[in-house]
Structures are given as structure tokens and as C-alpha cells.
XYZ file of C-alpha atoms in Angstrom:
693
model
C 9.752 -43.240 -57.724
C 7.003 -45.708 -56.624
C 7.305 -46.996 -53.165
C 7.249 -50.800 -53.515
C 5.406 -51.666 -50.245
C 2.250 -50.163 -48.842
C 3.216 -51.535 -45.375
C 6.110 -53.252 -43.831
C 5.329 -55.376 -40.876
C 8.092 -55.862 -38.280
C 7.800 -59.349 -36.682
C 5.720 -62.436 -37.721
C 4.025 -63.076 -34.390
C 0.251 -63.476 -34.492
C -0.294 -59.671 -34.247
C 2.018 -59.057 -37.322
C 0.693 -62.046 -39.306
C -2.914 -60.928 -38.575
C -2.095 -57.358 -39.750
C -0.357 -58.494 -42.814
C -3.077 -60.984 -43.796
C -5.861 -58.397 -43.415
C -3.935 -55.831 -45.477
C -2.961 -58.379 -48.246
C -6.699 -59.487 -48.434
C -7.602 -55.875 -48.868
C -5.152 -55.636 -51.925
C -2.270 -53.967 -50.220
C 1.372 -54.693 -50.911
C 2.877 -55.946 -47.734
C 6.263 -57.117 -46.593
C 6.711 -59.032 -43.327
C 10.274 -59.081 -41.800
C 10.888 -61.583 -38.976
C 14.182 -61.957 -37.126
C 13.548 -65.570 -36.335
C 13.516 -68.542 -38.596
C 9.785 -68.966 -38.753
C 6.415 -67.513 -38.026
C 4.324 -67.146 -34.789
C 6.602 -65.483 -32.281
C 5.502 -67.102 -28.931
C 2.805 -68.968 -30.848
C 5.436 -71.190 -32.562
C 5.898 -74.867 -32.607
C 8.688 -77.224 -33.452
C 9.261 -80.870 -34.068
C 11.768 -82.714 -31.606
C 12.180 -86.251 -33.151
C 8.763 -87.859 -33.147
C 7.117 -85.154 -30.990
C 5.657 -81.797 -31.733
C 5.954 -79.088 -29.021
C 3.864 -75.917 -28.976
C 6.007 -73.154 -27.306
C 3.077 -71.343 -25.667
C -0.317 -72.224 -27.152
C -2.381 -74.290 -24.741
C -5.720 -73.257 -26.114
C -7.450 -70.450 -28.030
C -10.519 -68.797 -26.684
C -13.625 -67.847 -28.643
C -13.302 -69.556 -32.095
C -16.969 -69.740 -32.471
C -19.172 -66.755 -33.640
C -19.053 -64.060 -30.972
C -15.653 -64.997 -29.629
C -12.509 -62.941 -29.806
C -10.639 -65.158 -32.190
C -13.517 -65.644 -34.614
C -13.840 -61.987 -35.359
C -10.108 -61.863 -36.354
C -10.044 -65.103 -38.461
C -13.470 -65.298 -40.026
C -12.909 -62.866 -43.005
C -9.460 -64.352 -43.721
C -10.970 -67.843 -44.448
C -8.621 -69.432 -41.831
C -11.613 -71.045 -40.021
C -12.349 -72.956 -43.173
C -8.684 -74.210 -43.534
C -7.779 -75.036 -40.035
C -9.556 -77.713 -38.041
C -10.195 -76.608 -34.438
C -11.131 -79.045 -31.690
C -13.346 -77.704 -28.848
C -11.994 -78.752 -25.473
C -14.311 -80.467 -23.142
C -13.689 -80.295 -20.312
C -11.839 -76.983 -20.811
C -9.577 -77.616 -17.702
C -9.445 -79.159 -14.299
C -8.358 -77.098 -11.267
C -6.870 -78.895 -8.242
C -6.576 -77.425 -4.729
C -5.680 -79.034 -1.531
C -9.341 -79.725 -0.573
C -11.095 -79.340 -3.998
C -10.940 -80.598 -7.579
C -13.284 -78.744 -9.960
C -13.970 -79.497 -13.595
C -14.461 -76.536 -15.775
C -16.976 -77.941 -18.359
C -17.124 -76.549 -21.842
C -20.805 -75.916 -21.093
C -20.750 -72.742 -18.831
C -24.019 -73.785 -17.240
C -22.546 -77.256 -16.437
C -19.451 -75.585 -14.937
C -21.727 -73.334 -12.958
C -23.573 -76.321 -11.655
C -20.296 -77.998 -10.721
C -19.355 -75.055 -8.619
C -22.720 -74.949 -6.860
C -22.532 -78.620 -6.229
C -19.381 -78.061 -4.176
C -20.401 -74.752 -2.701
C -24.196 -74.859 -2.352
C -24.401 -71.870 0.071
C -22.906 -69.653 -2.695
C -25.396 -70.660 -5.403
C -26.922 -67.283 -5.870
C -23.541 -65.576 -5.694
C -21.947 -67.910 -8.222
C -24.788 -67.189 -10.709
C -24.619 -63.395 -10.123
C -20.809 -63.534 -10.670
C -21.216 -65.572 -13.951
C -23.853 -63.140 -15.164
C -21.625 -60.087 -14.545
C -18.577 -61.643 -16.228
C -20.591 -62.496 -19.291
C -22.083 -59.053 -19.270
C -18.532 -57.454 -19.205
C -17.560 -59.588 -22.151
C -20.617 -58.699 -24.055
C -20.292 -54.886 -23.365
C -16.499 -54.947 -24.385
C -17.529 -56.596 -27.660
C -20.309 -54.047 -28.010
C -18.058 -51.124 -27.356
C -15.704 -52.331 -30.169
C -18.665 -52.540 -32.530
C -19.974 -49.180 -31.539
C -16.417 -47.681 -32.108
C -16.515 -48.983 -35.619
C -19.909 -47.258 -36.094
C -18.736 -44.023 -34.396
C -21.878 -43.675 -32.350
C -22.608 -40.295 -30.875
C -22.644 -39.480 -27.135
C -18.950 -39.767 -26.224
C -18.009 -40.363 -22.579
C -21.438 -39.397 -21.173
C -23.075 -42.291 -22.920
C -20.650 -44.851 -21.710
C -22.057 -45.701 -18.302
C -25.529 -46.249 -19.828
C -24.180 -48.441 -22.721
C -21.700 -50.385 -20.890
C -22.622 -50.250 -17.118
C -20.961 -53.535 -16.099
C -17.728 -52.703 -17.979
C -17.554 -49.141 -16.527
C -18.112 -50.502 -13.043
C -15.401 -53.200 -13.370
C -12.875 -51.270 -15.372
C -11.439 -49.545 -12.316
C -11.550 -52.677 -10.145
C -9.067 -55.485 -9.576
C -10.175 -59.070 -10.234
C -10.214 -59.630 -6.470
C -12.552 -56.622 -5.887
C -15.038 -57.906 -8.479
C -15.201 -61.397 -7.132
C -15.487 -60.200 -3.559
C -18.624 -58.306 -4.501
C -20.284 -61.607 -5.195
C -18.328 -64.490 -3.413
C -17.781 -64.668 0.194
C -15.936 -68.109 0.652
C -12.127 -67.412 0.058
C -11.616 -70.887 -1.236
C -14.250 -70.506 -3.899
C -12.781 -67.043 -4.828
C -9.419 -68.844 -5.512
C -11.001 -71.608 -7.544
C -12.935 -69.210 -9.762
C -9.724 -67.238 -10.246
C -7.756 -70.247 -11.561
C -7.205 -68.547 -14.976
C -5.199 -65.652 -13.331
C -1.999 -67.508 -14.596
C -3.229 -66.762 -18.101
C -3.017 -63.026 -17.298
C 0.036 -62.772 -15.250
C -1.070 -60.954 -12.143
C -2.838 -62.009 -8.940
C -6.351 -60.958 -8.049
C -5.348 -58.014 -5.935
C -3.618 -56.328 -8.997
C -5.134 -57.915 -12.037
C -7.548 -55.808 -14.079
C -11.071 -57.289 -13.492
C -12.090 -57.025 -17.183
C -8.770 -58.627 -18.281
C -9.686 -61.906 -16.612
C -13.412 -61.521 -17.207
C -12.909 -61.264 -21.013
C -10.576 -64.316 -21.238
C -13.078 -66.156 -19.104
C -16.126 -64.993 -20.979
C -14.693 -65.632 -24.302
C -13.552 -69.033 -23.440
C -16.482 -70.325 -21.316
C -19.192 -68.876 -23.438
C -17.723 -69.152 -26.876
C -15.501 -72.119 -26.367
C -11.836 -73.021 -25.863
C -10.268 -74.633 -28.858
C -6.926 -76.192 -30.012
C -5.986 -76.359 -33.702
C -5.146 -79.697 -35.345
C -1.538 -79.436 -36.206
C -0.922 -76.994 -33.328
C -0.117 -73.274 -33.616
C 1.991 -73.815 -36.749
C -1.163 -74.821 -38.595
C -2.577 -71.415 -37.815
C 0.580 -69.663 -38.630
C 0.841 -71.362 -42.105
C -2.728 -70.572 -42.841
C -2.008 -66.932 -42.273
C 1.117 -67.136 -44.294
C -0.942 -68.415 -47.272
C -3.388 -65.614 -47.009
C -0.542 -63.096 -47.112
C 1.165 -64.969 -50.197
C -2.207 -65.298 -52.092
C -2.592 -61.490 -51.684
C 0.744 -60.847 -53.169
C 2.489 -60.203 -49.922
C 6.027 -61.420 -48.995
C 7.550 -62.918 -45.801
C 11.180 -62.888 -45.143
C 12.680 -64.762 -42.179
C 16.122 -64.166 -40.590
C 15.653 -60.447 -41.226
C 15.967 -58.339 -38.148
C 14.906 -54.670 -38.344
C 17.476 -52.445 -36.678
C 15.939 -49.059 -37.498
C 12.655 -47.454 -38.363
C 13.366 -44.632 -40.678
C 11.789 -41.289 -40.038
C 11.774 -38.187 -42.197
C 9.909 -35.043 -41.694
C 7.829 -36.456 -38.860
C 6.657 -39.559 -40.776
C 8.213 -43.072 -41.101
C 9.415 -43.795 -44.638
C 10.686 -47.297 -44.224
C 13.053 -49.586 -42.259
C 16.778 -50.501 -42.231
C 17.718 -54.213 -41.461
C 20.586 -55.414 -39.504
C 22.221 -56.303 -42.728
C 22.136 -52.580 -43.875
C 19.257 -52.911 -46.434
C 16.929 -50.002 -46.508
C 13.359 -50.793 -47.505
C 10.896 -47.935 -48.158
C 7.173 -48.182 -47.240
C 4.166 -45.872 -46.904
C 3.395 -47.409 -43.492
C 5.185 -49.412 -40.821
C 3.425 -51.761 -38.457
C 5.633 -53.199 -35.571
C 4.762 -56.413 -33.862
C 8.032 -56.230 -32.000
C 7.835 -55.116 -28.377
C 6.716 -51.592 -27.836
C 9.850 -50.618 -25.886
C 12.090 -52.156 -28.541
C 10.164 -50.422 -31.402
C 9.791 -46.996 -29.888
C 12.859 -46.649 -27.743
C 15.440 -48.270 -30.070
C 14.126 -48.665 -33.613
C 12.429 -45.225 -33.800
C 14.367 -43.281 -31.224
C 13.363 -40.728 -28.567
C 14.180 -37.734 -30.795
C 11.085 -38.506 -32.895
C 8.605 -38.953 -30.046
C 7.041 -36.782 -27.279
C 8.997 -37.091 -23.906
C 5.858 -38.087 -21.953
C 5.048 -40.831 -24.360
C 8.586 -42.112 -24.047
C 8.335 -42.202 -20.327
C 5.124 -44.223 -20.535
C 6.694 -46.682 -22.886
C 9.766 -47.111 -20.781
C 8.416 -47.093 -17.270
C 5.226 -49.111 -17.525
C 6.012 -52.461 -15.830
C 6.653 -55.530 -17.998
C 4.658 -58.726 -17.334
C 6.047 -61.877 -15.952
C 7.642 -64.536 -18.136
C 7.382 -68.299 -18.079
C 9.353 -71.430 -17.305
C 8.355 -74.339 -19.515
C 9.102 -78.005 -19.719
C 8.170 -79.807 -22.999
C 7.933 -83.574 -22.606
C 7.476 -86.339 -25.307
C 6.174 -89.488 -23.663
C 5.975 -93.146 -24.709
C 2.672 -93.702 -22.800
C -0.768 -92.910 -24.313
C -2.209 -90.999 -21.286
C -5.419 -90.285 -23.407
C -6.070 -94.041 -23.718
C -5.377 -94.468 -20.051
C -8.205 -91.977 -19.232
C -6.351 -88.787 -18.507
C -9.358 -86.434 -18.808
C -8.306 -82.736 -19.034
C -6.509 -80.900 -21.703
C -5.169 -78.814 -18.840
C -4.726 -79.361 -15.241
C -4.055 -76.307 -12.938
C -2.371 -77.184 -9.688
C -2.363 -74.892 -6.630
C -0.658 -75.781 -3.284
C -2.883 -73.361 -1.310
C -5.858 -70.934 -1.887
C -3.780 -67.722 -1.442
C -3.421 -66.613 -5.154
C -1.803 -63.274 -4.164
C 0.674 -65.343 -1.966
C 1.357 -67.526 -4.959
C 2.237 -64.407 -7.019
C 4.786 -63.459 -4.239
C 6.209 -67.011 -4.446
C 6.645 -66.554 -8.172
C 8.553 -63.263 -7.660
C 10.998 -64.791 -5.231
C 11.370 -68.040 -6.985
C 9.710 -70.365 -4.419
C 9.248 -73.166 -6.877
C 7.664 -75.524 -4.323
C 4.738 -73.115 -4.200
C 4.267 -71.495 -7.603
C 1.091 -72.652 -9.357
C 1.616 -75.206 -12.179
C -0.217 -75.819 -15.330
C 0.119 -79.177 -17.080
C -1.248 -79.210 -20.694
C -1.852 -82.557 -22.416
C -2.123 -82.182 -26.181
C -2.822 -85.670 -27.529
C -6.646 -85.372 -27.213
C -6.833 -82.424 -29.536
C -3.791 -83.015 -31.643
C -3.056 -86.743 -32.006
C -0.383 -85.985 -34.501
C 1.750 -84.354 -31.734
C 3.071 -87.795 -30.684
C 3.742 -91.205 -32.275
C 0.998 -93.858 -31.769
C 1.044 -94.936 -28.179
C 2.597 -91.739 -26.991
C 1.700 -88.310 -25.717
C 3.001 -84.699 -25.312
C 2.664 -82.812 -22.202
C 3.945 -79.365 -21.146
C 4.555 -78.157 -17.584
C 4.280 -74.335 -17.342
C 4.923 -71.897 -14.441
C 5.080 -68.178 -14.409
C 8.540 -66.972 -13.753
C 10.439 -63.650 -12.987
C 13.220 -62.329 -15.184
C 15.472 -61.447 -12.329
C 15.456 -64.837 -10.495
C 18.970 -65.908 -9.288
C 20.694 -62.703 -10.651
C 18.945 -63.156 -14.111
C 19.224 -66.914 -13.965
C 22.799 -67.084 -13.175
C 24.063 -64.736 -15.891
C 24.329 -61.563 -13.855
C 22.678 -59.771 -16.711
C 25.356 -60.950 -19.398
C 23.186 -62.611 -21.972
C 25.903 -63.146 -24.484
C 26.095 -66.999 -24.991
C 24.005 -67.464 -21.860
C 22.933 -70.975 -22.852
C 26.523 -72.184 -22.623
C 26.986 -70.821 -19.017
C 27.381 -73.714 -16.520
C 25.677 -71.679 -13.878
C 22.644 -70.865 -16.113
C 22.416 -74.712 -16.920
C 22.640 -75.634 -13.303
C 19.872 -73.308 -12.196
C 17.641 -74.197 -15.156
C 17.922 -77.912 -14.367
C 17.424 -77.290 -10.621
C 14.160 -75.554 -11.209
C 13.062 -78.166 -13.772
C 13.677 -80.993 -11.269
C 11.505 -79.265 -8.612
C 8.616 -78.735 -11.059
C 8.966 -82.252 -12.562
C 8.844 -83.773 -9.060
C 5.767 -81.804 -8.234
C 4.034 -82.643 -11.560
C 4.687 -86.341 -11.025
C 2.545 -86.269 -7.896
C -0.303 -85.595 -10.238
C 0.839 -87.574 -13.130
C 2.442 -90.839 -11.796
C 5.233 -92.269 -13.989
C 5.759 -89.008 -15.872
C 9.606 -89.116 -15.763
C 9.867 -92.728 -16.462
C 7.735 -92.328 -19.645
C 9.632 -89.285 -20.831
C 11.774 -89.776 -24.036
C 12.251 -86.126 -24.960
C 12.620 -83.218 -22.505
C 13.173 -79.628 -23.596
C 13.342 -76.740 -21.126
C 12.662 -73.021 -21.687
C 13.344 -70.255 -19.343
C 12.570 -66.478 -19.441
C 15.870 -66.019 -21.167
C 14.768 -68.411 -23.878
C 11.643 -66.350 -24.322
C 13.695 -63.273 -24.866
C 16.009 -64.896 -27.310
C 13.096 -65.952 -29.589
C 11.036 -62.815 -29.381
C 13.554 -60.134 -28.275
C 10.842 -59.179 -25.729
C 12.250 -57.151 -22.798
C 12.333 -59.295 -19.744
C 11.029 -62.245 -21.727
C 7.581 -60.802 -21.000
C 4.810 -62.985 -22.257
C 1.850 -60.660 -21.856
C 3.610 -57.465 -22.970
C 3.051 -54.895 -20.150
C 1.495 -55.970 -16.909
C -2.267 -56.381 -17.261
C -2.984 -54.281 -14.016
C -5.964 -52.094 -13.250
C -3.837 -49.131 -14.328
C -2.474 -50.758 -17.460
C -5.316 -52.284 -19.387
C -7.873 -51.164 -22.032
C -8.251 -47.391 -22.390
C -5.171 -47.069 -20.199
C -3.002 -49.254 -22.421
C -1.015 -48.236 -25.428
C -3.169 -48.268 -28.582
C -2.176 -49.353 -32.055
C -1.766 -45.632 -33.036
C 1.380 -43.837 -32.071
C 2.368 -40.065 -32.252
C 3.768 -40.801 -35.687
C 0.886 -40.837 -38.048
C 1.968 -43.776 -40.235
C 3.511 -45.909 -37.514
C 1.354 -48.543 -35.773
C 1.812 -51.196 -33.229
C 0.431 -54.803 -32.907
C 0.760 -57.472 -30.380
C 0.569 -58.070 -26.681
C 1.955 -54.650 -25.616
C -1.097 -52.870 -26.983
C -4.939 -53.132 -26.576
C -6.448 -55.586 -25.889
C -3.424 -57.204 -24.083
C -1.733 -60.557 -23.935
C -2.933 -63.941 -25.409
C -3.248 -65.429 -28.877
C -6.780 -64.081 -29.652
C -5.813 -60.749 -28.345
C -2.811 -60.485 -30.541
C -4.953 -61.510 -33.628
C -7.312 -58.720 -32.763
C -4.595 -56.143 -32.321
C -3.261 -57.068 -35.778
C -6.703 -56.632 -37.310
C -7.019 -53.242 -35.666
C -3.568 -52.125 -36.875
C -4.711 -53.116 -40.325
C -7.777 -50.912 -40.047
C -5.707 -47.976 -38.945
C -3.287 -48.615 -41.878
C -6.054 -48.740 -44.472
C -7.515 -45.504 -43.084
C -4.200 -43.818 -43.388
C -3.591 -45.022 -46.847
C -7.135 -43.865 -47.860
C -6.247 -40.396 -46.633
C -8.822 -40.373 -43.795
C -8.303 -37.944 -40.997
C -6.160 -39.552 -38.305
C -5.666 -38.564 -34.640
C -1.899 -38.689 -34.583
C -0.183 -35.474 -35.521
C 3.321 -35.509 -36.907
C 4.207 -32.232 -35.534
C 3.414 -33.502 -31.954
C 7.050 -34.707 -31.418
C 8.403 -31.105 -31.979
C 5.786 -29.383 -29.781
C 7.282 -26.506 -27.748
C 6.287 -27.850 -24.308
C 7.053 -24.829 -22.390
C 5.496 -22.187 -24.522
C 3.942 -19.431 -22.351
C 5.436 -20.831 -19.172
C 5.440 -18.388 -16.172
C 8.933 -17.065 -15.188
C 10.339 -19.030 -12.278
C 8.047 -22.006 -12.927
C 9.317 -25.607 -12.457
C 11.332 -26.611 -15.470
C 10.232 -29.038 -18.187
C 12.190 -32.277 -17.931
C 12.824 -32.128 -14.206
C 11.246 -34.387 -11.483
C 8.045 -32.736 -10.200
C 8.060 -31.585 -6.666
C 6.016 -33.661 -4.166
C 2.872 -32.191 -2.643
C 0.174 -33.687 -0.474
C -3.275 -32.004 -0.173
C -6.618 -33.276 0.973
C -9.394 -32.672 -1.619
C -12.421 -30.846 -0.433
C -15.632 -32.780 -0.696
C -14.240 -36.184 -1.061
C -11.596 -36.053 1.663
C -9.213 -37.976 -0.631
C -5.521 -37.312 -0.142
C -3.923 -36.250 -3.488
C -0.228 -36.282 -3.961
C 2.415 -36.791 -6.650
C 3.042 -40.207 -5.292
C -0.537 -41.262 -5.424
C -0.699 -40.167 -9.050
C 2.337 -42.007 -10.459
C 1.516 -44.421 -13.097
C -0.849 -42.149 -14.905
C -0.529 -38.535 -16.349
C -1.116 -35.692 -13.924
C -2.585 -32.352 -14.846
C -2.406 -29.654 -12.193
C -4.413 -26.593 -12.701
C -3.349 -23.717 -10.627
C -6.173 -21.237 -10.377
C -8.021 -18.596 -8.202
C -11.617 -17.558 -7.702
C -11.386 -15.265 -10.777
C -9.924 -17.876 -13.029
C -11.965 -20.874 -12.261
C -13.450 -20.966 -15.799
C -10.136 -22.453 -17.012
C -10.549 -25.279 -14.578
C -13.887 -26.409 -16.239
C -12.484 -25.954 -19.671
C -9.473 -28.083 -19.072
C -11.503 -30.770 -17.259
C -13.956 -30.963 -20.110
C -11.241 -31.272 -22.675
C -9.374 -34.031 -20.891
C -12.483 -36.129 -20.125
C -13.720 -35.802 -23.698
C -10.571 -37.613 -24.861
C -9.730 -39.643 -21.721
C -12.976 -40.569 -19.951
C -11.681 -43.036 -17.384
C -9.863 -41.838 -14.148
C -7.073 -44.354 -14.763
C -6.142 -42.506 -18.038
C -5.228 -39.220 -16.365
C -5.730 -37.351 -13.030
C -6.714 -33.705 -13.178
C -6.582 -31.766 -9.999
C -7.136 -28.020 -9.350
C -4.853 -26.334 -6.721
C -5.959 -22.979 -5.150
C -3.395 -20.934 -3.304
C -4.738 -19.747 0.027
C -1.379 -19.261 1.574
C -1.978 -15.546 2.308
C -5.538 -16.108 3.687
C -5.876 -15.811 7.506
C -6.848 -19.020 9.220
C -10.000 -17.198 10.453
C -11.528 -17.459 6.883
C -10.547 -21.169 6.181
C -13.943 -22.502 7.390
C -15.902 -20.178 5.160
C -13.622 -20.943 2.161
C -14.029 -24.654 2.819
C -17.855 -24.289 2.897
C -17.770 -22.478 -0.524
C -15.452 -25.174 -1.959
C -17.585 -28.007 -0.769
C -20.588 -26.332 -2.519
C -18.470 -26.098 -5.694
C -17.635 -29.841 -5.312
C -21.276 -30.772 -5.079
C -22.186 -28.701 -8.116
C -19.354 -30.157 -10.159
C -20.055 -33.637 -9.066
C -23.567 -33.393 -10.477
C -21.994 -33.049 -13.950
C -20.109 -36.401 -13.597
C -22.005 -39.067 -15.503
C -23.959 -41.664 -13.538
C -21.744 -44.690 -12.824
C -18.615 -42.681 -12.246
C -17.243 -41.864 -8.852
C -17.152 -37.984 -8.575
C -14.014 -38.263 -6.319
C -12.107 -39.536 -9.309
C -13.103 -36.508 -11.468
C -13.533 -33.524 -9.152
C -10.320 -32.717 -7.181
C -10.409 -29.371 -5.616
C -7.268 -28.896 -3.552
C -6.940 -25.917 -1.181
C -3.287 -25.158 -0.654
C -3.548 -23.597 2.781
C 0.106 -23.199 3.267
C 0.988 -21.944 -0.247
C 3.721 -24.568 -0.394
C 2.512 -26.363 -3.597
C 2.340 -23.190 -5.529
C 5.793 -22.093 -4.279
C 7.264 -25.461 -5.081
C 6.039 -25.282 -8.606
C 6.935 -21.600 -9.047
C 3.348 -20.636 -10.042
C 2.198 -17.129 -9.491
C -0.221 -14.555 -10.897
C -3.097 -17.115 -11.026
C -5.536 -14.368 -9.935
C -5.213 -13.000 -13.517
C -4.352 -16.152 -15.621
C -4.633 -19.732 -14.541
C -1.646 -22.082 -15.115
C -1.159 -25.712 -15.980
C 1.525 -28.167 -15.224
C 1.506 -31.488 -17.042
C 3.346 -34.337 -15.456
C 4.026 -37.771 -16.918
C 3.598 -41.243 -15.548
C 7.046 -41.230 -14.125
C 6.614 -37.910 -12.300
C 8.593 -35.782 -14.769
C 7.305 -32.250 -15.750
C 6.465 -32.263 -19.457
C 4.599 -29.078 -19.882
C 4.043 -25.678 -18.047
C 1.587 -23.259 -19.546
C 0.033 -20.004 -18.493
C -2.082 -17.782 -20.661
C -4.383 -18.465 -23.688
C -5.673 -21.772 -24.924
C -4.681 -23.839 -21.842
C -7.099 -26.659 -22.684
C -5.685 -26.897 -26.258
C -2.119 -26.740 -25.124
C -2.731 -29.337 -22.447
C -4.377 -31.855 -24.819
C -1.805 -31.500 -27.551
C 0.688 -32.678 -24.951
C -1.462 -35.077 -22.945
C -2.885 -37.226 -25.771
C 0.292 -39.234 -26.071
C 1.127 -39.596 -22.461
């Protein structure tokens, strides 16, 4: 029997719409199932009386050629159908002692910063140059990946030197390499609220890419709001013969013989398909819809334990004053009560609403149809935690939360604080308000079913972005992901790109191209060849703490949490296995944040008299191995030689006999043992397990 759908897409957020549109344009039969009443996910808009409110869209970066969004929309014809207004100025940022206009022209913005901080002129220019270089090299890496250029990890530092340098840095570290003045550091980092983490924790490229795309290739707003974009994508899908069904929640992704074969809706209807793409959250898709029995345990740990991003608190206001005619200049005003951005993040986490940074978006310049003549629409946005006030007064009971008097009290209390603060910058705001709508993190979760009401998917931390983030591919060969939980991360443009990439994966699978995921991965016998008495698969790994020879870096289980850890237990006679495993891991996972590989040598029975000589030999081995690390990488991240002088680590892991055969223990991001191997093909067994962790 012919399967009616080439692909079923779960969720009509921008990632799902993008995937479906690209597939429909390629002639594939697609069905989009959305649990809500309309398209867009977070990028949805609604009419409230005479006023149109966008739920999340303030602006889109990079609509012009070379920008993120342009690449995703160009081939679909959407850019010819939707009118985009370039925002100029892009935004204004207001601090206690400074107000800075971020002009649409990046050179003009640079000049504005230099005017206010003349002693930092060269530093400002060098930072701008590096941020643009990071953006350019990331774009280049995507293009190189499509061409499958030779060279592998060894070529990365030469091809993408600025990106490789920055990818292991926080935003704070990158800026501090250029800018000395802490107040200027804060001003330049204004857009951190678009990424959800403060400078000390935010991935440097995460902000540099948003910054580079918006400042170099423009920030835009669509005439008609996000719904104009959503409807344009709907039309592409319909013209290609695709179908969209709203009010259809997918309850289960059906799996047979290691492959997905369709979905089952909450209404009990089973719909077969050759491929499933989920734009729902990764935790919901993989932990609930698919189920742990079909996926590798280490992959499930990664999906479940990677921290979710913050949510938002939004106040949507319809006004009877024409603020544009009164000279209100910016599309967005960013308000900070101080220059301590990391402290502001802490204020968000504890719900200190007097200190959290605010964003006031004014839509009437770019979308005059959002309000009646003589009126305006503004939105006040603040990042917000899910757990505030015992989950916003509900104590975790979300059933009919909106009717809870305690929830309503807390919501209004927070809104009153933010409105009062906003009115200090927009005098007369409350008096001019005719419609006010309030949305909390619980509102976000209701409309998208995102865990914790997360708006950026997983946190966009140094450890959680780009090559360290979930990709569109999964361990199931014909199941793909789209949206903020995957590469390249949160934001409307990023979601559109993720959908385009999921569509490329799908077309490759349908064409029969070789595909990395292996259906048999989920049923891999993880303890095959394990030494007798070794630590058991599925148990928490024992702690160890050893100082690495050569680098002096302390390595422990605790220091490695958040990334997969490969422990190679070896002796002088079995060191060849160490090199083979390192080479195999780095060929597939070239960045240190993707996995840690450490070699443990048991010297518990060696008299202390010989420790100095052994250390000398190990240091020489470190130097030799470090020479093989590509330029631009820190050898300390890649060569970890751990002398176990007491023998406690080997005993704790139950590893013996390494003088004859090396052994490997693979530990997932949560510190749980997922594989123990000793014997032949250690590199192959390690990689079969590691690739989905």
C-alpha cells in the first residue's frame, strides 16, 4: 500500500513551516500537524480589538543577501511576497549614564560608540572586526559543509580561525579581549537578552552571530507582522500540494523495526509517513512521543538533562496615542538599571523585577496597520524564570492555572512593577493604554508545549551551542528535528534555518543517500566485552580526581559533567589504543566541548622512587602528542594523560589487565556509565556509542 505522506511535520512553528515549505517546493507530499489553532508557534500574532499583537517577534535579522533569514526564505519566494521594513535605528540602549543609538549602518553605530568612548576607539573597531569575521566564517562553514570539502577537523583552524578561537569562549571572555571599560562591555552586550544568558555563560558565537547578521545584513520587521510571514509559508506548502491541519496534537511517533513509520494523534488517528520531522520541543519529541526504548541511553540523558533556557514575561499594550508622530525614535528600547549584566541575570533568576532588564518594542513605525489611526502598539518584555514564586503560584499544578486567583495576583503584581518602570521612559503610557494583555512563562508553555516555557530551546551556553548542540539528525534514521532546540539555536531566523536543514536531511533520506544515523544504534549491546568486575552500565560513574601531566589541569568526573567523557585505561604496552581512540573521537567530534577523552595509567604498584622518572617520560609523551593537535586548538583540551599514582581510579572502575588489553569506559553528560569495553575494536565500539551522546 502506498504511504500517503513523504513527510509528516509535527508543529507549525517557523522551523516546521520552513521544513514543510522546502519539501513541498521540492515536490514532496507533506502534512503539517499543529496542536494550536494557527501557525507560527512563538512567532504568532493575534488581533485584540483594533490592535494587532505579535507574541514574540520584535525584529528579524539578516533579510538582505548574506543574512541568516535570507538564505532560508529566498528560494521559497517569500521575500517577493512579504514586505519587510529595515529598522533604522535598530535599537536604543539606555543605561544610568549612557544612551547609545545602534544605527542600522554598522559603521555609524561604531562611530557612535567611539564618540562616547574615544579611548576605546581601536578596541571597538577590533571587536567589530572579530564579530563580523565570526559571522562570516560560520556562514562559510555551512557552505563548506554543503560542498563536503576535504580536510576534516585539521582544516578547521585555518579555514575558520576566528570562529574556532571564539567557540570555546563566553561572550564576556571575547569582549574582554578587546574592551577594557566595563560600562562599554555592558553596552555592547545589550543583545544578550535575545540569547537568554549573561556574558559569563553565553556562547560567544551565539551573540556574535545574531549581532553580525542584524548589524551587517539588517534588522527587519514584516508589514503585517509575523502572521504575514506565516501565511506566506502556508501558501508555499499549499501550492506544493501539502496540507496543514490545526488543532491536531501528536501523541505518539510510531516506531517499527528501528524506523519511524508515522504518528498517532491525541484523537487516536494513525497517519503513516516515510519521514517524521518534529518542530515540537526535543524533550517532548524524544522522551514522550518516541520513548526511551527506541533511543540510546546516553542520548536520552543528553536530551533530558541539558538545561532549558529562560522564558519571558510580556505585556502587550494597545495605545490611543500616536507615539511615532510624537517623535518616539526607536523600534526597540533596551533599559538597564546598572552595568552588571551577570548581576541582572541573577536578578531574573530570583524574580527581582525592579532590576531585570526591559525591552520596549514599538511596532507602529514598521507596521502601521497594527493600530488604528492615531494609535500605537507597544510590548514590554523581560526574561523570566519558570520556577518563580513556586511556578507562578501554581505549585506545579498547571491544570486550569489561568483561573487560579494566586496566579492572577502574582501575574498582575509583576506587570504593575514592569509597567511602572516602563512609564519612566514612556511618560503617559498607562493613561494611553486601551488594551493590555499579559503573558507569563506558563502562557508560553500552554501555546507551544515547550518544557519550562523555554523560548530559546536549550540554554545557549558555551557547552550547549553549535557543534555541541543537538542536530537535526537523530539516532533514528528517518526522524529529524527542527526548531530552537537544535542547531543553530533560538530566534526566528535560526528556526527557519533549522527547518531548511531538516528538509535537506529528509530529501537525502528519501533519495536513498547514505545517512549517518544507524537504526541498530538503539539496540547496541553497550557492555559487550566488558571486563569482569568492571563498573556496571547504567550506574553513576565513580568520582576521580587526577592532575594531568604536561598541562597541570585537574581532571575529574565533576569537571567533565555536561559533555560525554571517554576514559581510556591503558599501560605502557597498550598505548597504541589510546591514539586510535583519540583519533576516532576527534575525527567525528573535533571540539573539546563535544567530548572529553582522558587516558588513565595505573601506577598504584609503582614505588614512589620511580614517580619522578615516570613523570618525565609522560611529559615527553605529552609534548609529542601536543604537536599533533591542529594549530589554534589548546593541547590541554585534547591530550589528557592521567597518572593514577594510588591506583584508586582503576579500582573504583573495576578495570584490570590493561597491560595486555586497554579498556574504555564511556560516561554520558549526566555522569552515568553507558559503555564498558575491553578487547578488540575499542575505537569502533566507542564511536558507535558516543556519536549520539
